[in-house]
mmCIF file of C-alpha atoms in Angstrom:
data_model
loop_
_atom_site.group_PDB
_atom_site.id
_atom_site.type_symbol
_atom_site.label_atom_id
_atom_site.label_comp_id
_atom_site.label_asym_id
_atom_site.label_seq_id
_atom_site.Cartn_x
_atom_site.Cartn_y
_atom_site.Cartn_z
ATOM 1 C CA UNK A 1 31.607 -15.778 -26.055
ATOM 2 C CA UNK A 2 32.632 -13.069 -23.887
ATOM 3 C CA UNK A 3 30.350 -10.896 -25.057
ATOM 4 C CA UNK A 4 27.397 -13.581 -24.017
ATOM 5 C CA UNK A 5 28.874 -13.927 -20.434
ATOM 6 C CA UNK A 6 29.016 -10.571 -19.519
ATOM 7 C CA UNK A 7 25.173 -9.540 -20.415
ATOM 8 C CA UNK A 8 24.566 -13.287 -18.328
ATOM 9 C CA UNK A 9 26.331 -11.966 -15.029
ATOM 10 C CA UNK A 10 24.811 -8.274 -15.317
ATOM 11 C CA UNK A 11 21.298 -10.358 -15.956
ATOM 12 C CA UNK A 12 22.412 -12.049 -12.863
ATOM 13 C CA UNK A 13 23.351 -8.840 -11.166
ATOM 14 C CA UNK A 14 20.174 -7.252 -11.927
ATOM 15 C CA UNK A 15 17.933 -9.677 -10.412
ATOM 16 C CA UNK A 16 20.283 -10.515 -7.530
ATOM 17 C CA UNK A 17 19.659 -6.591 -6.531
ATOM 18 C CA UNK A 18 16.326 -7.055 -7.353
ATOM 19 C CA UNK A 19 15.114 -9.584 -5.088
ATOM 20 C CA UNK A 20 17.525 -8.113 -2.513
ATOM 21 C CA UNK A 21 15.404 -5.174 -2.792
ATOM 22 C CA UNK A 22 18.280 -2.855 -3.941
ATOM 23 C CA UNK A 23 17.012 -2.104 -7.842
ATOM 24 C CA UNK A 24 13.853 -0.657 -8.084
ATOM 25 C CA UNK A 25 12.424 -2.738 -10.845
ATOM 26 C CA UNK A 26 8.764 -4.586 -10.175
ATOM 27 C CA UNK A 27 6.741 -6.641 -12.860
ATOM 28 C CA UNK A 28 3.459 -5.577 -11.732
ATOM 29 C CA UNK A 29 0.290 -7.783 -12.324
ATOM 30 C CA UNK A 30 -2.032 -4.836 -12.238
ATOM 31 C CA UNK A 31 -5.321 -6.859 -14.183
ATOM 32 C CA UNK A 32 -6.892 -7.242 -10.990
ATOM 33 C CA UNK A 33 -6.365 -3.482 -9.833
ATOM 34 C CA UNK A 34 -9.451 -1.619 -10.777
ATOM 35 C CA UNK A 35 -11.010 -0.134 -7.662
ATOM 36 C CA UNK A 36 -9.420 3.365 -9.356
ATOM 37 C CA UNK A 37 -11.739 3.366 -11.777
ATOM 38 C CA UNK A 38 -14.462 3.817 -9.131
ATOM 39 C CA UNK A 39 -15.401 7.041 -7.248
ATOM 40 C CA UNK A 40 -14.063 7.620 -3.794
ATOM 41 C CA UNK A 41 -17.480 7.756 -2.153
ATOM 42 C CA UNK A 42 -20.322 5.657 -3.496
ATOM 43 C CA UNK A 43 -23.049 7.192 -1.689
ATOM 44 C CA UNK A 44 -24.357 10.187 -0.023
ATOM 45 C CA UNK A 45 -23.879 11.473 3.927
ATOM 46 C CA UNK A 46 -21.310 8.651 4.685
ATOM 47 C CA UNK A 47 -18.365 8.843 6.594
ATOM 48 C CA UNK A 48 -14.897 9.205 4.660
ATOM 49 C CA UNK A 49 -11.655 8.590 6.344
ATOM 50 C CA UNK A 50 -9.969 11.526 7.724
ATOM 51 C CA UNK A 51 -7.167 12.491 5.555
ATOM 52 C CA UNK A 52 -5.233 14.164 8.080
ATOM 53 C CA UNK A 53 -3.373 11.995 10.649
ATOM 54 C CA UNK A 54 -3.148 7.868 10.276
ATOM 55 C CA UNK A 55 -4.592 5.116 11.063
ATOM 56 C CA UNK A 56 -3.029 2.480 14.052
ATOM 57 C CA UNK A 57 -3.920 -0.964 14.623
ATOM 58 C CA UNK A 58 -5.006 -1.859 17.941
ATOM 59 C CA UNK A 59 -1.377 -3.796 18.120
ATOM 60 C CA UNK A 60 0.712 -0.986 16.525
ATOM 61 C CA UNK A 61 1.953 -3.165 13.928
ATOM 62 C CA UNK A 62 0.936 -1.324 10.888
ATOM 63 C CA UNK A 63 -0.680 1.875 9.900
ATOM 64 C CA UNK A 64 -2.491 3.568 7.048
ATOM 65 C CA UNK A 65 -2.849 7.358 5.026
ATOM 66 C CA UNK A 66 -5.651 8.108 3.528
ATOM 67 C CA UNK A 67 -5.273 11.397 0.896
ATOM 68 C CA UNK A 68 -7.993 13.135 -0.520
ATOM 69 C CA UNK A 69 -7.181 11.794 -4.050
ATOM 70 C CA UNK A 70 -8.198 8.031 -3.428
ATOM 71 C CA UNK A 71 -4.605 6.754 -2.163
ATOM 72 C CA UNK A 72 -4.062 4.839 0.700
ATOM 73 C CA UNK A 73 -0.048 4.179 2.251
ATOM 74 C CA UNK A 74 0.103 0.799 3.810
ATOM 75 C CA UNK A 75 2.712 1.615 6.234
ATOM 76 C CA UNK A 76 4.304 -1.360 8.342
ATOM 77 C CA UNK A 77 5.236 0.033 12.010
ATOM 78 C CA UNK A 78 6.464 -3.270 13.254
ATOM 79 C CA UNK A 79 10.204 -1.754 12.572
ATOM 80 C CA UNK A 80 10.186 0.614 15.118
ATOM 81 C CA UNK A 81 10.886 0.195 18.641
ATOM 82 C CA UNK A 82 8.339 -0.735 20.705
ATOM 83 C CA UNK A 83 4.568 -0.637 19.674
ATOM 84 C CA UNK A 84 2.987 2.580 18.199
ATOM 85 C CA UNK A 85 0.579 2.967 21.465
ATOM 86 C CA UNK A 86 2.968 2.883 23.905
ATOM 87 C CA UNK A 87 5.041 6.449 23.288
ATOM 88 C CA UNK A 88 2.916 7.648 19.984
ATOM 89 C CA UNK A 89 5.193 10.987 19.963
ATOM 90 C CA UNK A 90 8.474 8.959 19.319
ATOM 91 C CA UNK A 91 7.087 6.266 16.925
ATOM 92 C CA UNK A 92 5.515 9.577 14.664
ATOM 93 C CA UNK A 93 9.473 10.792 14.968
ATOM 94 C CA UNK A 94 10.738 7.387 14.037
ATOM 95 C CA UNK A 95 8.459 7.286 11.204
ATOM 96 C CA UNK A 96 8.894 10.209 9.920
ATOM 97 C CA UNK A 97 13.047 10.050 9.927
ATOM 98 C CA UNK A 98 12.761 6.420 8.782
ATOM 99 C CA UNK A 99 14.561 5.641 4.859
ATOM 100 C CA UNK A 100 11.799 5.945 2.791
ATOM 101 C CA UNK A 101 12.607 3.044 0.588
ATOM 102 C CA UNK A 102 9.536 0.597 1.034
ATOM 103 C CA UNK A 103 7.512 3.670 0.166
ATOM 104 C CA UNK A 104 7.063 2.237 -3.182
ATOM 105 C CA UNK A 105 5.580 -0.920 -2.760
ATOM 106 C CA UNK A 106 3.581 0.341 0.321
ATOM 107 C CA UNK A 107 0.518 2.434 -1.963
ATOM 108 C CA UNK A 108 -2.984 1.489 -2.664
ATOM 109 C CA UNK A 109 -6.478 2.968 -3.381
ATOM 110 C CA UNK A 110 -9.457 2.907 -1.775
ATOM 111 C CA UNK A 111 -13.492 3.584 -1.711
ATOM 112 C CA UNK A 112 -15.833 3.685 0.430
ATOM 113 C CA UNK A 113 -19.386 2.753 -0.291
ATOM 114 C CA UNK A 114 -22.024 3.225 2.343
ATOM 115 C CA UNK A 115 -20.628 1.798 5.980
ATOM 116 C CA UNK A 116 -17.885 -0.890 4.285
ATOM 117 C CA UNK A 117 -14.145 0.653 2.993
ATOM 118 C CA UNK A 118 -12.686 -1.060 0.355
ATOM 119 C CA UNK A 119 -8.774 -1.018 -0.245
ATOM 120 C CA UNK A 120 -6.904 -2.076 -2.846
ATOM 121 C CA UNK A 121 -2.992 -2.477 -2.932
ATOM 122 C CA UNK A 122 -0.207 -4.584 -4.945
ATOM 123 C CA UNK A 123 1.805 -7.397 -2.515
ATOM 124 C CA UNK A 124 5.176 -8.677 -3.389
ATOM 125 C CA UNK A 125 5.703 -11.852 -4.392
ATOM 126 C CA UNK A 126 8.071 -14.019 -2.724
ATOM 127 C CA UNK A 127 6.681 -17.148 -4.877
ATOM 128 C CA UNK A 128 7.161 -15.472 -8.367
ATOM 129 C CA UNK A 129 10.411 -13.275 -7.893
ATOM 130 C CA UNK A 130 9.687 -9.977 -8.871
ATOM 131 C CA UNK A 131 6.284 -9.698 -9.479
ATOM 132 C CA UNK A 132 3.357 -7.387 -7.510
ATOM 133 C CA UNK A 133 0.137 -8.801 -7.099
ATOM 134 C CA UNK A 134 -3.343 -7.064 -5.775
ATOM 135 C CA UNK A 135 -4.524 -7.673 -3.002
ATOM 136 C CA UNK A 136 -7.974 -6.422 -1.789
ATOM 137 C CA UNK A 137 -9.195 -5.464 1.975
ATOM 138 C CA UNK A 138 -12.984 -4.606 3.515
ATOM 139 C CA UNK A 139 -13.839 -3.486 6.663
ATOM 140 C CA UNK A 140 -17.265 -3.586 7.433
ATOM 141 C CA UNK A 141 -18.930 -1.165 10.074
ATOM 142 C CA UNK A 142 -16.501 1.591 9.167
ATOM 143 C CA UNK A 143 -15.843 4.584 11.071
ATOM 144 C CA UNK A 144 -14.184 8.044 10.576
ATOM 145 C CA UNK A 145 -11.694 7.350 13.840
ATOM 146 C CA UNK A 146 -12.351 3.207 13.936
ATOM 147 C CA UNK A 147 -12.611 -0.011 11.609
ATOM 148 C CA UNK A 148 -11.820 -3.476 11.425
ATOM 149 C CA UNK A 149 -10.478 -5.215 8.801
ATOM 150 C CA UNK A 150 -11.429 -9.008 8.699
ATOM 151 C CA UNK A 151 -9.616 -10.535 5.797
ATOM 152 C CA UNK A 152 -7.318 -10.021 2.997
ATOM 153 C CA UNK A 153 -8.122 -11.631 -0.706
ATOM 154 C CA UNK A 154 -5.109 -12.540 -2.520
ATOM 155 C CA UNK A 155 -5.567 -12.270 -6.385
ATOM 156 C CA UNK A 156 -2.230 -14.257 -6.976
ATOM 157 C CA UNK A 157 -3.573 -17.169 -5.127
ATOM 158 C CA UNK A 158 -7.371 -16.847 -5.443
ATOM 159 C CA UNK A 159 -7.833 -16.578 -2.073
ATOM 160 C CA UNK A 160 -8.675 -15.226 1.693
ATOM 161 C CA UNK A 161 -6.564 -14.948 4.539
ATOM 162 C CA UNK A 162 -7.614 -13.721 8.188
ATOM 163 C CA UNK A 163 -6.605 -10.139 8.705
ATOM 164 C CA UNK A 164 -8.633 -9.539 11.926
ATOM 165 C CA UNK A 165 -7.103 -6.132 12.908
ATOM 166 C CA UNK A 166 -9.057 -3.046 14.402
ATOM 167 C CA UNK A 167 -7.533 0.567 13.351
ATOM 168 C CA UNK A 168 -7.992 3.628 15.352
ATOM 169 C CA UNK A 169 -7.799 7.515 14.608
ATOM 170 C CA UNK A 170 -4.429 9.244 16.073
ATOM 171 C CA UNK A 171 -3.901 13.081 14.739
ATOM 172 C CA UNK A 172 -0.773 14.282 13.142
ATOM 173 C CA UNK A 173 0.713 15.904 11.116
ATOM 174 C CA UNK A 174 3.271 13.846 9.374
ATOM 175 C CA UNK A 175 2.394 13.342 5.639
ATOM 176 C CA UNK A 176 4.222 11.257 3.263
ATOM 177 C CA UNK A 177 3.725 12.547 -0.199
ATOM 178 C CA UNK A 178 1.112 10.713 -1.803
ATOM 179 C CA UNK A 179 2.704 11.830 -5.430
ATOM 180 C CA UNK A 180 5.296 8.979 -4.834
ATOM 181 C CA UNK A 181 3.307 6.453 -5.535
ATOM 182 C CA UNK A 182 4.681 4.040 -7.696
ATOM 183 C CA UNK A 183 1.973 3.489 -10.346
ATOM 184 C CA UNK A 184 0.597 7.170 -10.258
ATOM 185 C CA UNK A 185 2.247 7.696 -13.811
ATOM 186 C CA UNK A 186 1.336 4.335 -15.168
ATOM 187 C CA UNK A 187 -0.972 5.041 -18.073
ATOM 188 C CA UNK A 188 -3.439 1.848 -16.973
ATOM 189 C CA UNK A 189 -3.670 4.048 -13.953
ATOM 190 C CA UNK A 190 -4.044 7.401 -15.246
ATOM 191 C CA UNK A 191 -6.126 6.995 -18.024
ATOM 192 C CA UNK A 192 -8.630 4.992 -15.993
ATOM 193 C CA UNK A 193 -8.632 6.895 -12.975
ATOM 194 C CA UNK A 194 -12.390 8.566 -12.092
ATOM 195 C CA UNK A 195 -12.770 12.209 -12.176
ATOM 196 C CA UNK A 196 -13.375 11.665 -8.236
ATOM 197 C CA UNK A 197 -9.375 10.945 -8.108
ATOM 198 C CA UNK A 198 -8.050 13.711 -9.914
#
């Protein structure tokens, strides 16, 4: 008996932490995440995103990495003081000395195939505790230094959400490490992954 209640509370411990964000375990839904398997540029003469410097959207609420090897960092800015536009040089400092926790769950993938970009991340769901589900993103007329994203396609809930958020080009050179990501030693992810992406 008190065997049977201890493993209960540490079960209860464990997923306590878990949704409090404190243990880093994820049940990851990855069927829908394939956009890996595909090469980074699907064409010829097109414009790739510039994998120096981020991407900032027109409200300073959220940015993105691109790196050379496919990966995109979702990176919410809405935690720092003030919008990214207003003082760029402090929000770059504040990012770059923020905890580096959400770093995790913030990774994706992307291609880019003629004038559309195509990203693919996981999302966190609130409605099934623990679980990641993909989520995919377009933007249509893209740019090297500007695109819009228009909507966001929820695998988890077969469907799409307005997005409607314009990114711009800003130079630096703060780089998270895109060898953190959380599912680059998966093996659905590394034995899939086109030759583009390694």
């Amino acid at each position: 008996m008190g065997t049977r209640w201890w493993t209960g509370r540490s079960l209860l411990v464990i997923l306590v932490s878990s949704c409090c964000g404190c243990y880093p375990f994820r049940i990851s839904n990855h069927r829908h995440f394939v956009l890996h398997q595909m090469p980074i540029s699907q064409g010829s003469g097109i414009s790739m995103p510039r994998t120096t410097g981020l991407y900032v959207s027109s409200n300073g609420s959220s940015a993105l990495f691109f790196y050379a090897d496919g990966k995109v960092l979702f990176y919410d800015t809405e935690w720092l003081p003030g919008w990214f536009w207003k003082n760029p040089d402090s929000s770059l400092w504040a990012m770059e000395n923020a905890p580096r926790r959400f770093y995790r769950d913030s990774w994706g993938v992307y291609s880019v195939r003629h004038d559309s970009l195509e990203l693919q991340s996981f999302a966190f769901s609130w409605q099934r505790s623990l679980v990641h589900h993909v989520v995919d993103l377009g933007a249509q007329q893209f740019g090297d230094t500007v695109f819009h994203i228009g909507s966001i396609y929820q695998h988890e809930f077969n469907r799409a959400s307005p997005w409607n958020s314009t990114y711009r080009y800003y130079p630096c050179t703060f780089r998270p490490d895109s060898s953190k990501a959380w599912f680059s030693r998966r093996s659905w992810y590394r034995n899939h992954l086109h030759p583009t992406r390694k």
